[in-house]
CSV table of C-alpha atoms and ligand atoms in Angstrom, one decimal:
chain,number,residue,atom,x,y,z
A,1,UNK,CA,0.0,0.0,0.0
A,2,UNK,CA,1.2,3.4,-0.5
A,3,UNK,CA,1.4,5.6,2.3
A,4,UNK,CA,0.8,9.9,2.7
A,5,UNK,CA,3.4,12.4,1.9
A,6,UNK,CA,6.3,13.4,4.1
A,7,UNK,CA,6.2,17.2,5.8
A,8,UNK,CA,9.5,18.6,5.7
A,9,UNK,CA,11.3,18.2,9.3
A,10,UNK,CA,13.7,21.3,9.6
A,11,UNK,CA,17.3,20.6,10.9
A,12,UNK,CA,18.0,22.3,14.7
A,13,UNK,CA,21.3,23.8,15.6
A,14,UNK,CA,22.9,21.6,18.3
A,15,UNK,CA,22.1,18.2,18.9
A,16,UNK,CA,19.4,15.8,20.3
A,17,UNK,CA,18.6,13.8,23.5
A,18,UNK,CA,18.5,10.6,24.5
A,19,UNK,CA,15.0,9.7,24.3
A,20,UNK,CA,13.5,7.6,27.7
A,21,UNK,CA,10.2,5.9,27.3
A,22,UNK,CA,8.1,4.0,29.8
A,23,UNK,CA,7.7,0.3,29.0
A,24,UNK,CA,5.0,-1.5,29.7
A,25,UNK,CA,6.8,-4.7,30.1
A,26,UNK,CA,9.2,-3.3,32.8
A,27,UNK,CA,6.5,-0.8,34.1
A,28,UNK,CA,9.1,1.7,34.2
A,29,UNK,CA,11.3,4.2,32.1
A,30,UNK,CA,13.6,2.1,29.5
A,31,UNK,CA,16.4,4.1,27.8
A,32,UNK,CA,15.9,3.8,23.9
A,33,UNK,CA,19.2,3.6,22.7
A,34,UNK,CA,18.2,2.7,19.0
A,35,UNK,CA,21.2,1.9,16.5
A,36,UNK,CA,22.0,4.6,13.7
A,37,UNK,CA,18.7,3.4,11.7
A,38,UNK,CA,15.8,3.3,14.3
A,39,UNK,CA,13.2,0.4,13.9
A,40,UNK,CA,9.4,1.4,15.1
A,41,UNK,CA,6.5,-0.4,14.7
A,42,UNK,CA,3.0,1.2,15.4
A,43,UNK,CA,-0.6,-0.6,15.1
A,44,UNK,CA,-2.3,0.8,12.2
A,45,UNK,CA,-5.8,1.6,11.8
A,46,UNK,CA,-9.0,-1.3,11.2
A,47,UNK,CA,-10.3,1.0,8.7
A,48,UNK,CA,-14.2,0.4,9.1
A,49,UNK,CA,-14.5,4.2,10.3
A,50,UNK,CA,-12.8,7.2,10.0
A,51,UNK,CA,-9.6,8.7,12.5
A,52,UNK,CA,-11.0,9.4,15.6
A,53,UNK,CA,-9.0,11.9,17.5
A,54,UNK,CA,-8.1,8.8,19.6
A,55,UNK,CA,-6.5,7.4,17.4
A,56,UNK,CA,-4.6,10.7,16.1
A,57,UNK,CA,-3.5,11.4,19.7
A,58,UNK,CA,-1.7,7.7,19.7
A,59,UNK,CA,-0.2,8.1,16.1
A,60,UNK,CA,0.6,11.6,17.7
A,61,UNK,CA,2.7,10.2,20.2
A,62,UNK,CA,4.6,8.2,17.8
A,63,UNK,CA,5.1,10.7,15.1
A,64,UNK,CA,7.2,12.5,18.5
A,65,UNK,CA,9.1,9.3,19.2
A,66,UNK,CA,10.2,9.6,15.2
A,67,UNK,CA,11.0,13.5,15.8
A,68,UNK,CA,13.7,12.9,18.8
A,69,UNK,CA,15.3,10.5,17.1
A,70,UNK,CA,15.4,12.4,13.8
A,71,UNK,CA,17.1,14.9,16.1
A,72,UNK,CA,19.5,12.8,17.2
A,73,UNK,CA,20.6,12.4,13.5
A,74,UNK,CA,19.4,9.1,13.4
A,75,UNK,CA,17.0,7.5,10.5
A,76,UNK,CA,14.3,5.9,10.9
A,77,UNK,CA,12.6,2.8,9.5
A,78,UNK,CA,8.9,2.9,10.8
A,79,UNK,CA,6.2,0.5,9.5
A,80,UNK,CA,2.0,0.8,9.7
A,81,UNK,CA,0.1,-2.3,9.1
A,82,UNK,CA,-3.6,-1.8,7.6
A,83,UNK,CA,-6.2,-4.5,9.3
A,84,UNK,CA,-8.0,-4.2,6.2
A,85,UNK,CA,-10.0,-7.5,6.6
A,86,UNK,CA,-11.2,-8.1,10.2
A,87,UNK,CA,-14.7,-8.9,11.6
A,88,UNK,CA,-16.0,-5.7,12.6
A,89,UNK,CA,-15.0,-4.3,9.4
A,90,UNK,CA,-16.8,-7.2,7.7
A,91,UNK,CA,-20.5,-6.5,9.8
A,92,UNK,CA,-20.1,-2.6,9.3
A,93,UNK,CA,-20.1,-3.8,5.5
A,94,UNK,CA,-22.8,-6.1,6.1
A,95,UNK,CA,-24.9,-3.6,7.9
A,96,UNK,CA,-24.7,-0.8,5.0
A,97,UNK,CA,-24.3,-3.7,2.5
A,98,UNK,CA,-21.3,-2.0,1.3
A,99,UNK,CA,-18.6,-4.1,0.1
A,100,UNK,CA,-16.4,-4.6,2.4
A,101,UNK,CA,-13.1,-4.0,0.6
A,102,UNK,CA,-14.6,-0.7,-0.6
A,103,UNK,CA,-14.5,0.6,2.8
A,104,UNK,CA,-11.6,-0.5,3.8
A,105,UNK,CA,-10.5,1.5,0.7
A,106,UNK,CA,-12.6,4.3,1.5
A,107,UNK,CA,-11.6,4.7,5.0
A,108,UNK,CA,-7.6,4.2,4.8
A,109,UNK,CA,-7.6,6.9,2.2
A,110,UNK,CA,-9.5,9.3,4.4
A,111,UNK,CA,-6.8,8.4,7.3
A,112,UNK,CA,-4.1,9.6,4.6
A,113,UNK,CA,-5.7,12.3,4.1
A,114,UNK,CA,-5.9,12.9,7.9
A,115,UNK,CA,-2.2,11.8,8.9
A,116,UNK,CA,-1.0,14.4,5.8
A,117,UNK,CA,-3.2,17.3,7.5
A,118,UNK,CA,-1.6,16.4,11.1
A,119,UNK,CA,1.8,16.7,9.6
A,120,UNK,CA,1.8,13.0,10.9
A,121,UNK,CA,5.1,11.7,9.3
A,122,UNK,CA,4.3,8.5,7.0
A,123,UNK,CA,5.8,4.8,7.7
A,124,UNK,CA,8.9,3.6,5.3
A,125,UNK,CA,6.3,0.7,4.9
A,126,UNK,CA,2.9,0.7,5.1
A,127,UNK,CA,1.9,-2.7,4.6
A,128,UNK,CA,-2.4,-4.2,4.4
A,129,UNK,CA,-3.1,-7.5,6.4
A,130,UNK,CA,-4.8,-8.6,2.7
A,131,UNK,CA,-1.3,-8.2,1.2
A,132,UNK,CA,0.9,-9.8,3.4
A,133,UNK,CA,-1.3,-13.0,3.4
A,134,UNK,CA,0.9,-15.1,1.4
A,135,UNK,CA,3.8,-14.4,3.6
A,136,UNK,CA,1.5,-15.6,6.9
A,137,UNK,CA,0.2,-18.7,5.6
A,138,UNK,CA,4.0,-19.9,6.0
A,139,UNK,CA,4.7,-18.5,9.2
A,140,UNK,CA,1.7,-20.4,10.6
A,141,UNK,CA,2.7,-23.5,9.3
A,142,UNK,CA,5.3,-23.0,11.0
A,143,UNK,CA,4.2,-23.0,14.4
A,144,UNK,CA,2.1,-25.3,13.7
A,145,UNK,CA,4.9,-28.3,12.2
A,146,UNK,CA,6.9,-27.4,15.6
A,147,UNK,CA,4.0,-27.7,18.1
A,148,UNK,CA,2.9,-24.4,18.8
A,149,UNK,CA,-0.5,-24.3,17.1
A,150,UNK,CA,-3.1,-26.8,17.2
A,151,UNK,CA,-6.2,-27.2,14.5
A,152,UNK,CA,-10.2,-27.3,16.6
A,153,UNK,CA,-12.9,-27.5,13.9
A,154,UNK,CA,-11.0,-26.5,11.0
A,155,UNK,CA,-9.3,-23.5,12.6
A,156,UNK,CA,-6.1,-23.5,14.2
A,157,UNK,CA,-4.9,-21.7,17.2
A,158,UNK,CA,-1.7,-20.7,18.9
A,159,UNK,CA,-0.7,-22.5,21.9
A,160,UNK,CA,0.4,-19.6,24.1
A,161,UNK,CA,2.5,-22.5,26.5
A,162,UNK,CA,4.4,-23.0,24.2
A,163,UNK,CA,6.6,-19.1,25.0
A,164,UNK,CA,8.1,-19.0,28.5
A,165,UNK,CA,7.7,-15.6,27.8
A,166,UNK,CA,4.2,-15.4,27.9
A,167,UNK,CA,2.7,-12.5,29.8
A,168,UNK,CA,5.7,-10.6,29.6
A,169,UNK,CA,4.5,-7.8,27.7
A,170,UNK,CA,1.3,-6.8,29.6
A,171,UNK,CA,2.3,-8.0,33.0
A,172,UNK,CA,-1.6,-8.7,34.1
A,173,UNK,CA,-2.7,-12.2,36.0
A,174,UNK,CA,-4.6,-14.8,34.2
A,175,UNK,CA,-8.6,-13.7,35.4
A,176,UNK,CA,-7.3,-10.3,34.2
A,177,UNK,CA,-6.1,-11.6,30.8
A,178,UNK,CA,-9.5,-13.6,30.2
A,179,UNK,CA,-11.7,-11.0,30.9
A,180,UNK,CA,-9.8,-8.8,28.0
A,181,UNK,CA,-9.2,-11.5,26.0
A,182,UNK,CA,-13.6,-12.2,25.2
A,183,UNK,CA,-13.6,-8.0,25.2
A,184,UNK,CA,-10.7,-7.6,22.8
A,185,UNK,CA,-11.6,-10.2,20.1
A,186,UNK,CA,-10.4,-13.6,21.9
A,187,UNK,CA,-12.9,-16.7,22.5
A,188,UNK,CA,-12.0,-17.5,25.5
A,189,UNK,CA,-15.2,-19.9,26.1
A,190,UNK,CA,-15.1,-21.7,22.9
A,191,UNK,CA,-14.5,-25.6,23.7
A,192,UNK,CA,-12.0,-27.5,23.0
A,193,UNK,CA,-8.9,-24.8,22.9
A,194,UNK,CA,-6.0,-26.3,25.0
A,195,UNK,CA,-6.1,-22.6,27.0
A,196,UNK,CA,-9.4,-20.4,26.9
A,197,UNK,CA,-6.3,-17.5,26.0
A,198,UNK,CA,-5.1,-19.4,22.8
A,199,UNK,CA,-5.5,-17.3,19.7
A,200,UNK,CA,-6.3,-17.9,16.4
A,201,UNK,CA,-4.0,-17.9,14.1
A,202,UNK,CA,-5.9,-19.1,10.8
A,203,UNK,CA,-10.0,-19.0,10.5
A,204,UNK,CA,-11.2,-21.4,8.4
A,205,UNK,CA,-13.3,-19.8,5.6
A,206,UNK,CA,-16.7,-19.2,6.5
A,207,UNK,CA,-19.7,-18.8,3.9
A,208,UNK,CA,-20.1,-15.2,3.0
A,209,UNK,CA,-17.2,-14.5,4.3
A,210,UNK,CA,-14.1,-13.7,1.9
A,211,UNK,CA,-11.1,-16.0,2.5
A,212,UNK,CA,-7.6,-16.8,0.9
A,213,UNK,CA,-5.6,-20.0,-0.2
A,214,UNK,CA,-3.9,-20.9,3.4
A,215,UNK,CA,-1.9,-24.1,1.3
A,216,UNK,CA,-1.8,-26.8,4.0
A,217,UNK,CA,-4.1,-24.9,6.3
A,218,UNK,CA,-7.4,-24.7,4.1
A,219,UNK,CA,-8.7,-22.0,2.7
A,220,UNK,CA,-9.7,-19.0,5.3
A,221,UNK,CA,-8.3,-15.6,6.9
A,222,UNK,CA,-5.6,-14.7,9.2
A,223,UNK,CA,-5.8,-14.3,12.6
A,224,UNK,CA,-5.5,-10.5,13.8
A,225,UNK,CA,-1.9,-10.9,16.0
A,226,UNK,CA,0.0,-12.7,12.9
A,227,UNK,CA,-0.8,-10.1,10.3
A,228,UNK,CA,1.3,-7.3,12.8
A,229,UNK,CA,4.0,-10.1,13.2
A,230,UNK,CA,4.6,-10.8,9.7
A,231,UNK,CA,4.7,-7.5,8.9
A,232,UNK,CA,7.2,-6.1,11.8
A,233,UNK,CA,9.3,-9.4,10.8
A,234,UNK,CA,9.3,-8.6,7.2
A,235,UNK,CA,10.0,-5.2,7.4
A,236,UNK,CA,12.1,-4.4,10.8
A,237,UNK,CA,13.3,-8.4,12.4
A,238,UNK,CA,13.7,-9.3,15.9
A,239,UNK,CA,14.4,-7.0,18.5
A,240,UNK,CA,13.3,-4.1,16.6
A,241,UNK,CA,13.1,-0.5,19.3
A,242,UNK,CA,9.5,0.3,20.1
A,243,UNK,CA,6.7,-1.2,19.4
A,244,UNK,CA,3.6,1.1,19.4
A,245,UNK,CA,-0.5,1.4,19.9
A,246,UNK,CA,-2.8,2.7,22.0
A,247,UNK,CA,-3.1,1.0,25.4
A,248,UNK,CA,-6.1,-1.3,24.6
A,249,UNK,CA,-3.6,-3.1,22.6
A,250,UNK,CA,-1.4,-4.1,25.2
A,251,UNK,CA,-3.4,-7.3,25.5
A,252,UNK,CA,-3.9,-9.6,23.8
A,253,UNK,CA,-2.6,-8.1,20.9
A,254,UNK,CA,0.8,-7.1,21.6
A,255,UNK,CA,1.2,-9.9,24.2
A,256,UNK,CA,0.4,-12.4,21.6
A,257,UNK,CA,2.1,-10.5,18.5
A,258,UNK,CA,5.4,-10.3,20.9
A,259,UNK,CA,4.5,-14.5,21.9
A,260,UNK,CA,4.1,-15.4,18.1
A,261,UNK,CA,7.3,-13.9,16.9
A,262,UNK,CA,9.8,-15.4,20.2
A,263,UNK,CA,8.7,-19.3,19.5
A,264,UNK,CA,8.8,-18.6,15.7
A,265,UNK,CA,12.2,-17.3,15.6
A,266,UNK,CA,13.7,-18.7,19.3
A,267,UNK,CA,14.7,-15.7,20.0
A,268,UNK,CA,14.1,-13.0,22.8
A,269,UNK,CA,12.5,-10.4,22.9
A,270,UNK,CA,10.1,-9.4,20.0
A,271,UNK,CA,10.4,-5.7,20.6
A,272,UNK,CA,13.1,-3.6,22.9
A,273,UNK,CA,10.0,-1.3,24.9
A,274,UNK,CA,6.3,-1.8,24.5
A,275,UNK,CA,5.0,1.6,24.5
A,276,UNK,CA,1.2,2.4,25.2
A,277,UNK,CA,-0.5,5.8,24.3
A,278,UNK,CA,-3.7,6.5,27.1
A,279,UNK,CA,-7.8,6.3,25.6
A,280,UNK,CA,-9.2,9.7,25.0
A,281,UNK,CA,-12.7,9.7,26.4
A,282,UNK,CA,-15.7,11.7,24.9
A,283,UNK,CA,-18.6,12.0,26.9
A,284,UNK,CA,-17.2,10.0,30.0
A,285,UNK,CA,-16.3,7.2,27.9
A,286,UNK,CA,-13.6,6.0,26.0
A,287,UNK,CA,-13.8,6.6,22.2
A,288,UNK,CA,-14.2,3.7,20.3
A,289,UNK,CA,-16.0,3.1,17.0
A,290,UNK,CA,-17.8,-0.2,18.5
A,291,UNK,CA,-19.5,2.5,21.0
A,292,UNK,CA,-19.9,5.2,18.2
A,293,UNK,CA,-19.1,8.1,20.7
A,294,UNK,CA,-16.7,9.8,18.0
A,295,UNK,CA,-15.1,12.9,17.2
A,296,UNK,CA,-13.7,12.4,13.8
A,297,UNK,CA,-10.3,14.4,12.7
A,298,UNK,CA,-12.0,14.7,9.0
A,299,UNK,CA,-15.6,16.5,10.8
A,300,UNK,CA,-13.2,19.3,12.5
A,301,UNK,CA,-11.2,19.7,9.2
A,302,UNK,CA,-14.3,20.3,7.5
A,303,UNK,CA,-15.8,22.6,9.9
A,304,UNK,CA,-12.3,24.6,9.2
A,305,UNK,CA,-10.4,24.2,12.4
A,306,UNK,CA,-6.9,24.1,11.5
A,307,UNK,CA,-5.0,21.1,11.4
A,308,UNK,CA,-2.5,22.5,13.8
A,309,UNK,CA,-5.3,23.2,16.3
A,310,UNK,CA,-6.1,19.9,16.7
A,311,UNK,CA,-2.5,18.8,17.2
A,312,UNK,CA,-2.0,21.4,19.6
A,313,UNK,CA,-4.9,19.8,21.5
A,314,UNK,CA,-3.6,16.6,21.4
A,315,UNK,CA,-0.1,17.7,22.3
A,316,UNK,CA,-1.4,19.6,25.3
A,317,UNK,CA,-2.3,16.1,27.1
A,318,UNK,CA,0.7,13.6,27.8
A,319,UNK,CA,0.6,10.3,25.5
A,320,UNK,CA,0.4,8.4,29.0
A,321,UNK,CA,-2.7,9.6,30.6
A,322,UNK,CA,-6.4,8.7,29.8
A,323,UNK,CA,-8.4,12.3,29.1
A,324,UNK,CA,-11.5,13.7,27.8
A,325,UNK,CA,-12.1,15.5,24.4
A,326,UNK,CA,-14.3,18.7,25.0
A,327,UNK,CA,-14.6,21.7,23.3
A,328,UNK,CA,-12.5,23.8,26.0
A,329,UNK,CA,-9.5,21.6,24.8
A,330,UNK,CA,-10.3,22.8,21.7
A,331,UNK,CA,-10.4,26.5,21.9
A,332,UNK,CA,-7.5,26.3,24.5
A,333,UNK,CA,-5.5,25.2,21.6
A,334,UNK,CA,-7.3,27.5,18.6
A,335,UNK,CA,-6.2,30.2,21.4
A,336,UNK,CA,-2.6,29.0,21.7
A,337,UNK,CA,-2.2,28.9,18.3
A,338,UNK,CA,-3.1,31.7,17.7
A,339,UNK,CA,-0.9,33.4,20.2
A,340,UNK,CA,2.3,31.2,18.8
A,341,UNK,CA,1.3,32.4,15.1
A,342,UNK,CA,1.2,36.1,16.2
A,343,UNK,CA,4.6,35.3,18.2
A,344,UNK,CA,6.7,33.9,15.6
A,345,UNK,CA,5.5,36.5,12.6
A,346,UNK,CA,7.1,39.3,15.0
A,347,UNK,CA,10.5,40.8,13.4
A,348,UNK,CA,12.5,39.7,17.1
A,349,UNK,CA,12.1,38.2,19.9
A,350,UNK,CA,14.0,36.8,23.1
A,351,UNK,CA,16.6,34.4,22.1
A,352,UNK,CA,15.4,31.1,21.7
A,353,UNK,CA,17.8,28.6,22.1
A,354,UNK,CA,17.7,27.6,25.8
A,355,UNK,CA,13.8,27.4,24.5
A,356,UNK,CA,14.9,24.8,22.2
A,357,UNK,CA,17.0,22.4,24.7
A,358,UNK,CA,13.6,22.7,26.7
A,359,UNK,CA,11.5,21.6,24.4
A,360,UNK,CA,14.5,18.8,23.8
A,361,UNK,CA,14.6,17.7,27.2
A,362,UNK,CA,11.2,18.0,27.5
A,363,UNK,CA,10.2,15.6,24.7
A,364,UNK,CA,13.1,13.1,25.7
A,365,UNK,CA,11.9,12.4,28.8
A,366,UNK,CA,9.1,10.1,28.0
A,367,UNK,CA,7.4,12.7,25.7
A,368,UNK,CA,6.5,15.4,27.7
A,369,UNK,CA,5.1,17.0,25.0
A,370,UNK,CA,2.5,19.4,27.5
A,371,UNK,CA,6.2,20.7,29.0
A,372,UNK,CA,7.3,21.9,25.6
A,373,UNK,CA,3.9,23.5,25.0
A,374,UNK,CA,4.6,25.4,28.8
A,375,UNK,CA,8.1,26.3,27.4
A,376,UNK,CA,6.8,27.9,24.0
A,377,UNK,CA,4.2,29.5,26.0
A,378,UNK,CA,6.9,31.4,28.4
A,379,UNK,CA,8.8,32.2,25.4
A,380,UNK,CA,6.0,33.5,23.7
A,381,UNK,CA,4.9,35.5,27.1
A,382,UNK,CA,8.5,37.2,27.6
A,383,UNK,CA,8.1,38.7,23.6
A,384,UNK,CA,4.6,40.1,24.9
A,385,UNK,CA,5.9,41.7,27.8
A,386,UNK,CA,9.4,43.2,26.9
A,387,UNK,CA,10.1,41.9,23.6
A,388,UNK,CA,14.0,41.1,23.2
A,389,UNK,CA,15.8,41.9,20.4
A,390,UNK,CA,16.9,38.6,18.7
A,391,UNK,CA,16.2,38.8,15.3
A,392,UNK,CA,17.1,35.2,14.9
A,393,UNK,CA,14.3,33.9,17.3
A,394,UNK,CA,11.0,34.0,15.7
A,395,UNK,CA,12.5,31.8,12.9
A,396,UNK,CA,14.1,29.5,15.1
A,397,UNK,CA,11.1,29.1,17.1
A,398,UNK,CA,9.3,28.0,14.2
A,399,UNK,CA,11.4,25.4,13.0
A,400,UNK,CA,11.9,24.1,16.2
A,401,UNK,CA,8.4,23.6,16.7
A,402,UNK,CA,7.5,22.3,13.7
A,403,UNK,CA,10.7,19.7,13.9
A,404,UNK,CA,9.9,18.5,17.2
A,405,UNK,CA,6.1,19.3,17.3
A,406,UNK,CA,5.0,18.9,14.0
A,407,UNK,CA,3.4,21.9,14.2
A,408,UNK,CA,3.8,24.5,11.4
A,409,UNK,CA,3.4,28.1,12.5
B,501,5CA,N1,-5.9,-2.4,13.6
B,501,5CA,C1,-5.7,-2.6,15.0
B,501,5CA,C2,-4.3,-2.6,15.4
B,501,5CA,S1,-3.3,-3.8,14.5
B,501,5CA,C3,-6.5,-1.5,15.8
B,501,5CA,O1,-6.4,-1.5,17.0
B,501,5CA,N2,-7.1,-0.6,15.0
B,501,5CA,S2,-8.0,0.6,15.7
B,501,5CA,O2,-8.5,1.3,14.5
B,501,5CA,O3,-9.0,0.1,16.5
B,501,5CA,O4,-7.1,1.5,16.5
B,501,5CA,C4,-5.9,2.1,15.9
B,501,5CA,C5,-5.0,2.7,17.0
B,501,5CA,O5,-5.7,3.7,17.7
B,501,5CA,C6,-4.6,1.6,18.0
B,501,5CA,O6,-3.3,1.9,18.5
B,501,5CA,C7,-5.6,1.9,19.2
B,501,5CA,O7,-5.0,1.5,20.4
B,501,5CA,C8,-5.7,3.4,19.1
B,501,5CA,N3,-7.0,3.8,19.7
B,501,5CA,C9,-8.2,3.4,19.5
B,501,5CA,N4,-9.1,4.0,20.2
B,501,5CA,C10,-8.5,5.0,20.9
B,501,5CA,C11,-8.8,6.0,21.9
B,501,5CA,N5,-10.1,6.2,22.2
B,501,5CA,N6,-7.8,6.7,22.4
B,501,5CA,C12,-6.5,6.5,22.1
B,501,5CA,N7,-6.1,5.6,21.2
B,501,5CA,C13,-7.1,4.8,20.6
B,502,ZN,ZN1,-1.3,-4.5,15.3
C-alpha cells in the first residue's frame, strides 16, 4: 500500500537527547538507545470508520518518538500495518451492504488524508493484512509443524505455552487476561482450545465471508496478531526499538504478537520497549467506534479548524494519561495557536535557544510533549511583555516547533 506524503522536518542547531520511554513490560522508564537506523513499529488503523481523534492522539505520540530520534541524526525505519479485513469491518459492510473492501478502501484513504493534515510523518512501509497473506500462511505452518499451534474445527490456534515468555508484555494475572481477551476479540469460552487464551492464528473460511488459499491450512483468513508479526518481521526483524498502539492493545494483541514472533524465531524479545498511548474519552467514555461516541479528525477539518489546532490539543495532554475530548481543549489550543502564530511572525524576539534544549529535554523524557507546549508559551509571554531583540528567534522558534512538534506556524 502506499502511504501519505512526508512534511518537511527542519534541521536544529545543536544536537538531540537521548530519548527515555516507559515500557510496559518493565512498568518503568527504558532508555531507547536505538542503532543509527531506528526500527518502530505502530498498530495501524481497522479501517471500518474514520480517524478518531483517539486514534490521532496515539499516532501523535509516535510521530514524537520519530522527531527525537530524527534529532538525534538518526534515520528511521517505521512500518503501519492496515487490518484491512477483520470482523468488525466485515459486519459494518454487512450492515450498509457495502462491500467490504470498498471501505476498507474508503476509510484508509480518508486516514491519509488525515495523517497528511496532522503533519503525521508516513511509515517507510505501510503494509495491508490482505497483502501480506501469502507471507503468513507460511509463518503459521510453521508454528504449527513445531508444536505451537493446534487445529479445533478447522481452525487453528496458537498455543500460548508453548513461549516461557508469555505475559511478559502486559504484566496482568490470568482472570485479568481472560476478561480482556472475550472483550478484545479472543474466545476464550469456545471448547475444545487447549487454553481459553489461545488465539487464532488461521479462521477457516466461512460462507459469505471472503477467504484466501492458506496451502496446507485450508482456505480462510488470518488471525489479527500474525498479520502485525509478519509485517514487523518482514520489514524491521527481531528486537526491533519500540513497538507502538494505544493502550487497549497491550493485550492480547501485543502480548500475543510479541508470543508469536519469540517461538517462531527462538529468539528474545520481540520488541526492545512496548510503549502504550492512554484512551481519549468523549462524553465519560472512552472513544471507540464499536460505541460510536466519535469525534472524527475529517468533521473538524471540515468545519475549518486548522489542522494545527487539533494537534495542539492533542499535544497539550501527555501520550500516557487517559483524558476527555471537549470543546474547552479545543479552543484552548485554537487560542494557543493563535498566540504562537502572532509570536513567531514578529520581526525579534527573546533568544530562543535555551527554549529549544527545553522543548528537547522536554520531549526526551518520555514525551513530555504538554512541558514543551509550557516552554513555547513562556517564550512567547516574555516577547509580549518586553520583547527582546533577537532577530534570529522568531525563525528558530518555528522550525523548532514544527521539527519536534510537528506543528507548522
Ligand atoms: N488495527 C488494529 C491494530 S493492528 C487497531 O487496533 N485498530 S484501531 O483502528 O482500533 O485502532 C488504531 C489505533 O488507535 C490503536 O493503536 C488503538 O490502540 C488506538 N486507539 C483506538 N481508540 C483509541 C482511543 N479512544 N484513544 C486513544 N487511542 C485509541
Ligand atoms: Zn497490530
Amino acid at each position: 500500500m502506499h502511504a501519505w506524503p512526508a512534511s518537511d522536518v527542519p534541521a536544529l542547531p545543536g544536537t538531540g537527547r537521548a530519548l527515555r520511554l516507559h515500557d510496559s513490560a518493565t512498568g518503568g522508564l527504558a532508555a531507547v538507545e536505538p542503532g543509527p537506523v531506528a526500527r518502530l513499529y505502530v498498530c495501524g488503523i481497522t479501517p471500518y470508520d474514520a480517524t478518531h481523534l483517539g486514534h490521532a492522539a496515539t499516532y501523535n505520540a509516535f510521530d514524537l518518538v520519530q522527531r527525537v530520534w530524527l534529532d538525534t541524526k538518526r534515520q528511521v525505519h517505521y512500518v503501519q500495518n492496515v487490518t484491512d479485513v477483520d470482523d468488525p469491518l466485515l459486519e459494518r459492510a454487512e450492515a450498509t451492504g457495502e462491500d467490504w473492501a470498498a471501505l476498507a478502501e474508503r476509510e484508509t484513504a480518508l486516514f491519509r488524508e488525515d495523517m497528511t493534515a496532522l503533519r503525521m510523518l508516513p511509515p517507510t512501509h505501510y503494509i495491508g493484512a490482505v497483502e501480506a497473506i501469502p507471507g503468513i500462511v507460511p509463518l503459521i505452518e510453521r508454528l504449527r509443524d513445531a508444536g505451537a499451534a493446534y487445529e479445533l474445527g478447522g481452525d487453528t490456534y496458537f498455543s500460548i505455552e508453548s513461549d516461557p515468555h508469555f505475559g511478559g508484555v502486559s504484566r496482568l494475572d490470568a482472570a485479568a487476561m481472560r476478561l480482556l481477551s472475550a472483550e478484545r476479540g479472543g474466545d476464550p469460552d469456545r471448547p475444545g482450545k487447549k487454553n481459553p487464551l489461545d488465539p487464532m492464528l488461521w479462521l477457516a473460511a466461512r460462507p459469505g465471508e471472503p477467504s484466501w488459499d492458506g496451502g496446507s491450512l485450508g482456505a480462510g483468513r488470518p488471525g489479527w496478531h500474525i498479520e502485525c508479526v509478519a509485517i514487523a518481521l518482514d520489514h524491521l526483524g527481531m528486537g526491533f526499538d519500540v513497538q507502538g498502539g494505544g493502550s487497549d492493545l497491550a493485550f492480547p494483541h501485543h502480548e500475543m504478537g510479541a508470543s508469536h514472533a519469540q517461538v517462531l524465531t527462538g529468539e528474545f524479545p520481540y520488541a526492545k520497549a512496548y510503549v502504550h498511548a492512554g484512551m481519549v474519552a468523549l462524553h465519560g467514555e472512552k472513544m471507540s467506534k464499536s460505541k460510536g461516541n466519535l469525534v472524527f479528525v475529517s468533521a473538524l477539518r471540515h468545519e475549518g479548524v486548522a489542522p494545527a489546532a487539533i494537534r495542539l490539543a492533542l499535544l497539550a495532554h501527555h501520550y500516557r494519561s487517559d483524558w476527555e475530548w471537549t470543546d474547552a481543549v479545543l479552543d484552548e489550543a485554537v487560542a494557543r495557536l493563535e498566540r504562537w502564530r502572532a509570536a513567531v511572525s514578529r520581526p525579534d524576539g527573546p533568544p530562543a535557544e535555551a527554549l529549544v534544549e527545553e522543548i528537547r529535554a522536554a520531549l526526551a523524557d518520555d514525551l513530555d510533549a504538554p512541558s514543551a507546549l509550557a516552554a513555547v508559551d513562556r517564550w512567547a509571554a516574555a516577547q509580549q511583555a518586553d520583547g527582546g531583540a533577537d532577530t534570529g528567534a522568531p525563525g528558530l522558534v518555528s522550525r523548532a516547533v514544527d521539527a519536534l512538534l510537528g506543528v507548522a506556524l
